Short mmCIF file of C-alpha atoms in Angstrom, two decimals:
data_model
loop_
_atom_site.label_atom_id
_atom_site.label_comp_id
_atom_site.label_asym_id
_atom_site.label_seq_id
_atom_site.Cartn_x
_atom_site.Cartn_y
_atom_site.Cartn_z
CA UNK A 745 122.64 96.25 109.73
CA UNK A 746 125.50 98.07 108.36
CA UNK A 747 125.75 99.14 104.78
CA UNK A 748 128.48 96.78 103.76
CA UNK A 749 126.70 94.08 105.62
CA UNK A 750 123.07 95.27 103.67
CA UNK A 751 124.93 95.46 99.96
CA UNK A 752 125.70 91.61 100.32
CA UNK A 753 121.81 90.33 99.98
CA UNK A 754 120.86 90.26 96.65
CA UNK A 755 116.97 88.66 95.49
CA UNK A 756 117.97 85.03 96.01
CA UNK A 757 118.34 85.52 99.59
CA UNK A 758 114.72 86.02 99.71
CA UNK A 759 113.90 83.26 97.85
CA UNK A 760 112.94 79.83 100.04
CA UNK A 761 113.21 76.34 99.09
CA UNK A 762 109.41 75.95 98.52
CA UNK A 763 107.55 75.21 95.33
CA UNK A 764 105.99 78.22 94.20
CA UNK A 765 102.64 76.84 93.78
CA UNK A 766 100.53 79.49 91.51
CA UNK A 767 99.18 78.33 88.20
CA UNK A 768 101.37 78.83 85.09
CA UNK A 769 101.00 82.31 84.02
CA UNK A 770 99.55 83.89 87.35
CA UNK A 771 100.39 87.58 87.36
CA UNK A 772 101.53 86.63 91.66
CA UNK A 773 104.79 85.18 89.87
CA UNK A 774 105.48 89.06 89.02
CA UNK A 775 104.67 90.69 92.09
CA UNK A 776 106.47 88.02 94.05
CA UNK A 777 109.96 88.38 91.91
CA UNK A 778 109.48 92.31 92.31
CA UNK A 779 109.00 92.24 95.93
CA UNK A 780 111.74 89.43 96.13
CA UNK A 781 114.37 91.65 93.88
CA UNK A 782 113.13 95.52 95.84
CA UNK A 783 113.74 93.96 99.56
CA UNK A 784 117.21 94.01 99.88
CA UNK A 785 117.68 97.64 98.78
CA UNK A 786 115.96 98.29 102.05
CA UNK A 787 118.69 97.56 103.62
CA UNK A 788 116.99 95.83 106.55
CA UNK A 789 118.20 92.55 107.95
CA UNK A 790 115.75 89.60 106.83
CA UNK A 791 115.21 89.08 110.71
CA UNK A 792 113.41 92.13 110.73
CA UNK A 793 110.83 91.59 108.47
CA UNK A 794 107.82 89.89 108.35
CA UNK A 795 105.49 88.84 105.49
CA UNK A 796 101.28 88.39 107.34
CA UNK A 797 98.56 86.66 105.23
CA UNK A 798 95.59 85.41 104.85
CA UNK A 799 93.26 83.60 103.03
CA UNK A 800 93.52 83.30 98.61
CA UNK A 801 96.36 82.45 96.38
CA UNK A 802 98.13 85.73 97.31
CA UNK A 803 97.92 84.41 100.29
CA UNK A 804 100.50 81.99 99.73
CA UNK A 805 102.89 84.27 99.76
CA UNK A 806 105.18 83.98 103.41
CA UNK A 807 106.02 81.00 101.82
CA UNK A 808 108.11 81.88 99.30
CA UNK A 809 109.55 84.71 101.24
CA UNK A 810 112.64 84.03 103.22
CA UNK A 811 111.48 86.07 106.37
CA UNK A 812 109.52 85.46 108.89
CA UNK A 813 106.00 84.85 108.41
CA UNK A 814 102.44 84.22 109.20
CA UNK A 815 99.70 82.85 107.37
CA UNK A 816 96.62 83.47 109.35
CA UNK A 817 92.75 82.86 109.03
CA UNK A 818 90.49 84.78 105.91
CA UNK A 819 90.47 88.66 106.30
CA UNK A 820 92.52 88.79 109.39
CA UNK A 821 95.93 89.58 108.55
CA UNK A 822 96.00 93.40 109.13
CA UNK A 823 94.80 92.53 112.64
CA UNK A 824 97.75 90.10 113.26
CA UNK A 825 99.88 92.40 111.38
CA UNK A 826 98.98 95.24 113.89
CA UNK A 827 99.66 92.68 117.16
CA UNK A 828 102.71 91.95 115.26
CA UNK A 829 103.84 95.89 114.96
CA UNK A 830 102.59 96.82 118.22
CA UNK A 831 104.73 94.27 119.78
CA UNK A 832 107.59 95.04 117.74
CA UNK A 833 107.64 98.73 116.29
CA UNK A 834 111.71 97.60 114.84
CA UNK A 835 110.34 95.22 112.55
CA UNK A 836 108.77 95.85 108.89
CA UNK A 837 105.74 94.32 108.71
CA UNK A 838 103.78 93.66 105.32
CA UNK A 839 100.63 92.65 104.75
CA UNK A 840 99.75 90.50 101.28
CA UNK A 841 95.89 89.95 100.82
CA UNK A 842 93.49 90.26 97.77
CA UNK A 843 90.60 92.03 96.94
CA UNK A 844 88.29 88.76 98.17
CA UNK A 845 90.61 88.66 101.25
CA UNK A 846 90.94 92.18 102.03
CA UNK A 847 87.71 93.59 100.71
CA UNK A 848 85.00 91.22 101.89
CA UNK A 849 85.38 88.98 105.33
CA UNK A 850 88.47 91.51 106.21
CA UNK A 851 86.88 94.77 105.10
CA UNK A 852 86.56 96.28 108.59
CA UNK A 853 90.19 95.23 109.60
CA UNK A 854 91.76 96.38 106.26
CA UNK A 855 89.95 99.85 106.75
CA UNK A 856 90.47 100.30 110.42
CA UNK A 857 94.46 99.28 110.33
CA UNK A 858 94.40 102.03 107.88
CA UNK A 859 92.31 104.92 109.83
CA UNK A 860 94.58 104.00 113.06
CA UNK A 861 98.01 104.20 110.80
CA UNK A 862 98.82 101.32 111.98
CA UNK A 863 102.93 100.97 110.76
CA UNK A 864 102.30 98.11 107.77
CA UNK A 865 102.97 97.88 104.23
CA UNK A 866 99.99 96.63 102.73
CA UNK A 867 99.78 94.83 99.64
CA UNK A 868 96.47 93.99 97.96
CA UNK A 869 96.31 91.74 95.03
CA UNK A 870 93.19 92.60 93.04
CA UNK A 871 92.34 90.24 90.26
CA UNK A 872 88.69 91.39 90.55
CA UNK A 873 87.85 87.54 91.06
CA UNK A 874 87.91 84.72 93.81
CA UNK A 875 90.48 82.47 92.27
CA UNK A 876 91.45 80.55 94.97
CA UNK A 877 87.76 78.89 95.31
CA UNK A 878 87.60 78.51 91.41
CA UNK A 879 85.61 81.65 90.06
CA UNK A 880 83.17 83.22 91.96
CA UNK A 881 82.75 87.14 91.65
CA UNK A 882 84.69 88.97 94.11
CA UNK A 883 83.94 92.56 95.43
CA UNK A 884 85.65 93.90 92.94
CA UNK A 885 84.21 92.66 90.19
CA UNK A 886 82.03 94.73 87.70
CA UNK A 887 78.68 95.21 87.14
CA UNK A 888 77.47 92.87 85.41
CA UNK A 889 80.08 90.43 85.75
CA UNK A 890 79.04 86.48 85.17
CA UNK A 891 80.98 84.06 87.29
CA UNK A 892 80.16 80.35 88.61
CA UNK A 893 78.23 82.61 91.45
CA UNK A 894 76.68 85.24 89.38
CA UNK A 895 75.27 83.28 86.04
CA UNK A 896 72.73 86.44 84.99
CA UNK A 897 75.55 88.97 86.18
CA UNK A 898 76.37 90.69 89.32
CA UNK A 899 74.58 93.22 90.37
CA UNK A 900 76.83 94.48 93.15
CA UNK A 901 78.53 97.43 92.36
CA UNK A 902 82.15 97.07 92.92
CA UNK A 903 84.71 98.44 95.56
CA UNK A 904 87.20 100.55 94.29
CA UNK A 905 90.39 99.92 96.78
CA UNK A 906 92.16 103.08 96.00
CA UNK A 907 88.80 104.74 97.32
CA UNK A 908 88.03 102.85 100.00
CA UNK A 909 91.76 103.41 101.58
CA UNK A 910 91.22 106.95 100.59
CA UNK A 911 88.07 107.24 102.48
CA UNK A 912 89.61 105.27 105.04
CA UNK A 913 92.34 108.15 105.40
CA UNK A 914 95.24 106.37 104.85
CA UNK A 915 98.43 108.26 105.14
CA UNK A 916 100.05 106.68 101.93
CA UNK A 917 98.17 104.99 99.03
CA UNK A 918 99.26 103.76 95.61
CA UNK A 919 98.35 101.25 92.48
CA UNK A 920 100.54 99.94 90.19
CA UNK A 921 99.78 96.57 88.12
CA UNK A 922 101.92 93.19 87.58
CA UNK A 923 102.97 93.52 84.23
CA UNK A 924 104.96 96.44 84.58
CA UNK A 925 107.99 95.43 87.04
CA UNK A 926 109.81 98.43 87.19
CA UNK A 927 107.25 101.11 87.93
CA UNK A 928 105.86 98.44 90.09
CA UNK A 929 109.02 98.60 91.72
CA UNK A 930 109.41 101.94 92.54
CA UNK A 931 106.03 102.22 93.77
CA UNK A 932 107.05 99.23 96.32
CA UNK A 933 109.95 101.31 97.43
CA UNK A 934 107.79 104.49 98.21
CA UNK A 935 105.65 102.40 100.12
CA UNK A 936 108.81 100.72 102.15
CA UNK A 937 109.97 104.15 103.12
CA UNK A 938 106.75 105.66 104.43
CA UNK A 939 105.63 105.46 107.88
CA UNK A 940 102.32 104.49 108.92
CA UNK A 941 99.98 102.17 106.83
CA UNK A 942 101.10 102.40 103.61
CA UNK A 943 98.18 100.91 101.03
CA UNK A 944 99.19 99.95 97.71
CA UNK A 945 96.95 97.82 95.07
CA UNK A 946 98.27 95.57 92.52
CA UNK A 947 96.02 94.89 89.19
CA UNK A 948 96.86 91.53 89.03
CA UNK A 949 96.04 89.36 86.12
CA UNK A 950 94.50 85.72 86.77
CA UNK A 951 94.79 83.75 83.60
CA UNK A 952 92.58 80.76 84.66
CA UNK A 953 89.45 82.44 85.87
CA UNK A 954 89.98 86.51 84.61
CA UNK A 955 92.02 86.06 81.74
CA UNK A 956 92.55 89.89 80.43
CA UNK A 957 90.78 91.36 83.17
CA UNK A 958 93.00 94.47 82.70
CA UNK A 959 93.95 93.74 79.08
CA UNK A 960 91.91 97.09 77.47
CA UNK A 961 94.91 99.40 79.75
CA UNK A 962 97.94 97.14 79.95
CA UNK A 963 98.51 95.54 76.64
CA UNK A 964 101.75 97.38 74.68
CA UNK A 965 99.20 98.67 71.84
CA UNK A 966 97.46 100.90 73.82
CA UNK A 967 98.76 101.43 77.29
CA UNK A 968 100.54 104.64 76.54
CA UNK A 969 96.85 106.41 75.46
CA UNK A 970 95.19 104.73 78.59
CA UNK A 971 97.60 105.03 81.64
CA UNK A 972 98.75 107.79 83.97
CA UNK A 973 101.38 107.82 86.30
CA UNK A 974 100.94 110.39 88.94
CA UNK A 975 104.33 112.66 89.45
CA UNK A 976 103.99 114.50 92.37
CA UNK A 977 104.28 118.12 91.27
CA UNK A 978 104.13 117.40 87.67
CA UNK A 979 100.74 118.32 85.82
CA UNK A 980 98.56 115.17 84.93
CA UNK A 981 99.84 113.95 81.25
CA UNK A 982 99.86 110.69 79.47
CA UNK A 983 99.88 109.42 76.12
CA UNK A 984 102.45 108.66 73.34
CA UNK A 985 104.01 112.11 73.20
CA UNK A 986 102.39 113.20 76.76
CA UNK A 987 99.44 114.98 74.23
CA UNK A 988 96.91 114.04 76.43
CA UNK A 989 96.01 115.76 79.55
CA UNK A 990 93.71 116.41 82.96
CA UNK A 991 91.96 119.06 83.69
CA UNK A 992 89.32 119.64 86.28
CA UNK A 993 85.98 120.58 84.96
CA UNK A 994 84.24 123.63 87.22
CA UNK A 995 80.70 121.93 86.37
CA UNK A 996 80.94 118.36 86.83
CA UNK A 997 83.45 118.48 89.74
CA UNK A 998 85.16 115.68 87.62
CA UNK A 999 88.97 115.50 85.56
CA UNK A 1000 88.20 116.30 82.80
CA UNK A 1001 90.46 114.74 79.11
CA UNK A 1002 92.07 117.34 76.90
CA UNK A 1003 94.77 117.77 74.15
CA UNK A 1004 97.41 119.75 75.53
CA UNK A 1005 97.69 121.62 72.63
CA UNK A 1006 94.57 123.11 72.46
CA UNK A 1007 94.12 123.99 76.37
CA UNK A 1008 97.88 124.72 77.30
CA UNK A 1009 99.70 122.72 80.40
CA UNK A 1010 98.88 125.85 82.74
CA UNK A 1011 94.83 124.73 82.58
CA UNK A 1012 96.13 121.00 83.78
CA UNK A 1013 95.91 119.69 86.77
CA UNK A 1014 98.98 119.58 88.81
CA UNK A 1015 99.43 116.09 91.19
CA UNK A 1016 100.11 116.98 95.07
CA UNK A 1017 100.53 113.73 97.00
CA UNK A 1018 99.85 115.66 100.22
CA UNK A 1019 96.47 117.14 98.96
CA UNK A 1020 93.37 115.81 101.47
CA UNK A 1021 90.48 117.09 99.10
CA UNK A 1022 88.26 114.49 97.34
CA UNK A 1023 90.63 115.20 93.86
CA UNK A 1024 92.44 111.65 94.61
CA UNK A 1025 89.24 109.80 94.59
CA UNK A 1026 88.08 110.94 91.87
CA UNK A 1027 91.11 110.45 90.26
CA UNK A 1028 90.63 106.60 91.10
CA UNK A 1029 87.37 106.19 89.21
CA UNK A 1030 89.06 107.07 86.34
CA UNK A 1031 89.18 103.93 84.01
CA UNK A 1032 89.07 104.08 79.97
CA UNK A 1033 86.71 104.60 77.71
CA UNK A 1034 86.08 107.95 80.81
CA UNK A 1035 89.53 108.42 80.73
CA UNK A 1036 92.97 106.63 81.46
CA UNK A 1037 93.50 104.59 84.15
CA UNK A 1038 95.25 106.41 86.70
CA UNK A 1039 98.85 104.67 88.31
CA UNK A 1040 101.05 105.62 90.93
CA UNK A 1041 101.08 107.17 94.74
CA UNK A 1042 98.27 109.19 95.00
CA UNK A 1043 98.89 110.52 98.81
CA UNK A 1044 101.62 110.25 100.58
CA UNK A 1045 101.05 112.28 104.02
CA UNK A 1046 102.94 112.08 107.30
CA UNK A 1047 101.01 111.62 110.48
CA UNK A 1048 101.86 109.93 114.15
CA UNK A 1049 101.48 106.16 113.84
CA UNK A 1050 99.39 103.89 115.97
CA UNK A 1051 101.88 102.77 117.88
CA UNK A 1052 104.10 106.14 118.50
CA UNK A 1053 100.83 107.13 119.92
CA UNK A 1054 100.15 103.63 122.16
CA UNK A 1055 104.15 103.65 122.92
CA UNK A 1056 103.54 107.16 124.14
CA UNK A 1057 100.26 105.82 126.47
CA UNK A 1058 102.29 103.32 128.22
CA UNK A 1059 105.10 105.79 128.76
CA UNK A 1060 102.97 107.95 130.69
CA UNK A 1061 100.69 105.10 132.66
CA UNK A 1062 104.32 104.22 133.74
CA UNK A 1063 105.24 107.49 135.15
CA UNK A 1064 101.92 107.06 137.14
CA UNK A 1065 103.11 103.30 138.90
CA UNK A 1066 103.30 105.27 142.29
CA UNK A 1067 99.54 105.79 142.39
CA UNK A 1068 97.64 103.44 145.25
CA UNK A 1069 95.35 100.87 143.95
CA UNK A 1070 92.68 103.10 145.89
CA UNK A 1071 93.65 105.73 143.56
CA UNK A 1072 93.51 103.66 140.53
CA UNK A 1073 90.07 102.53 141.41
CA UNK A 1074 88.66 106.32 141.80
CA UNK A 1075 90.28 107.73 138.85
CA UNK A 1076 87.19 107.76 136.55
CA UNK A 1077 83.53 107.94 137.12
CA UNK A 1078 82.31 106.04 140.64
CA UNK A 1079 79.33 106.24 142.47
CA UNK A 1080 78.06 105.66 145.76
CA UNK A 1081 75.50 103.09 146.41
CA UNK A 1082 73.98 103.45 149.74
#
């Protein structure tokens, strides 16, 4: 597409004809108009991209994208998604599932698209609820939590997604939250431009069954002393007048809250988004009263993708097409049975 032709889509020509058909309120009307408004600063023709799904009321989502789409069976989109790439590396392919989706029946896809670096943007909703089936706890849901399926209280501890695509060693993974558009957006475009699987999770609010589920960091009053957006080469500040700060504590192996002003910025931790040590993951635990609740791209590294790597297998069974089929057949381990 050429630039002239790529300045002429604007957000309404991702927008379809269908009824969006989330409950008044839902935090998906957010990420939906963010993702509808950030796509055609790509640049890439609408032909080229496709929106995968699953299972959940994120999961609604190809439909109100004006791309091409699929919306496949619970917890398997990152494994259509990959067929998808694999069988065309040109297109952009995005993944939208949610932390029921993504975390539980489609755990082992969502975590092995991401080891393999599998080219796909991945977008997980995380409402820390099953909304979709009317309130049952999710896999992210707290300790504790009551829901229609837990009336004592769960007592699961919870996936944290940040951690598990860390652990999974994604090449690029980020969180951002619904109510904030325009960080939200810019985290969307970082994760557009990187190559490989690119993980981001979205706090998103559901008003029916969650209401306020990430009210105690997001709410105007107090989101300033209880969020930090990760800058990569900028040491770890938040608050009002950035007094607040991170340092890592020698004993505890933990980040560690201080005032600025009584440590200095030189004792603060400094973010590097191509850092592989365990610092990250620790970094998404954080959540207040520990400590703020940590936004932003926390790695960003750049590695061959799954299917550079496949592409390159093929080339090189190709170059081999002379061999006889006797050849073929005693290339590997054979025995003789007399």
């Amino acid at each position: 597409m050429t630039e002239t032709a790529s300045a002429t889509l604007t957000r309404k020509d991702f927008q379809t004809d269908q009824e969006v058909r989330w409950c008044p309120g839902c935090g998906d009307y957010a990420i939906l108009a963010s993702v509808q408004k950030m796509m055609p600063k790509l640049g890439i023709p609408k032909e080229n991209i496709v929106v995968v799904s699953g299972i959940g009321c994120s999961s609604r989502f190809p439909y109100y994208m004006n791309t091409y789409g699929f919306h496949t069976i619970h917890g398997r989109a990152p494994a259509v998604a990959t067929g998808v790439s694999l069988a065309n590396p040109d297109l952009s392919v995005w993944v939208v599932t949610g932390d029921g989706d993504g975390l539980s029946i489609g755990g082992n896809h969502l975590i092995h698209a991401l080891r393999r670096n599998v080219n796909l943007k991945i977008l997980l909703f995380n409402n820390r609820i099953y909304g979709l089936t009317k309130g049952q706890y999710s896999p992210t849901s707290e300790h504790g939590k009551r829901t229609k399926s837990t009336p004592m209280g769960s007592v699961d501890e919870p996936f944290n997604p940040v951690a598990v695509a860390l652990g999974a060693n994604a090449s690029f993974v980020a969180r951002a939250y619904d109510r904030d558009p325009k960080n939200l957006e810019a985290v969307l475009q970082r994760a557009a431009a990187h190559t490989g699987a690119a993980f981001v999770e979205i706090y998103q609010n559901c008003n029916v069954f969650n209401d306020g589920a990430f009210d105690h960091f997001t709410e105007k009053a107090v989101r300033s002393e209880r969020q930090l957006w990760l800058e990569d080469g900028k040491p770890m500040r938040f608050g009002a007048d950035g007094q607040w700060g991170l340092r890592f504590d020698p004993n505890t192996f933990q980040p560690q809250v201080v005032r600025v002003d009584e440590v200095g910025e030189d004792a603060l931790m400094v973010h590097d988004e191509r850092n592989r040590g365990v610092l990250a993951a620790c970094l998404a635990q954080l959540e207040p009263p520990r400590g703020p609740t940590v936004l932003g791209v926390f790695r960003d590294l750049e590695r061959p993708t799954y299917e550079s790597e496949v592409r390159a297998q093929i080339g090189a069974a190709r170059k081999q097409r002379r061999r006889t089929l006797s050849d073929l057949l005693r290339s590997g381990d054979t025995w003789e049975v007399s």
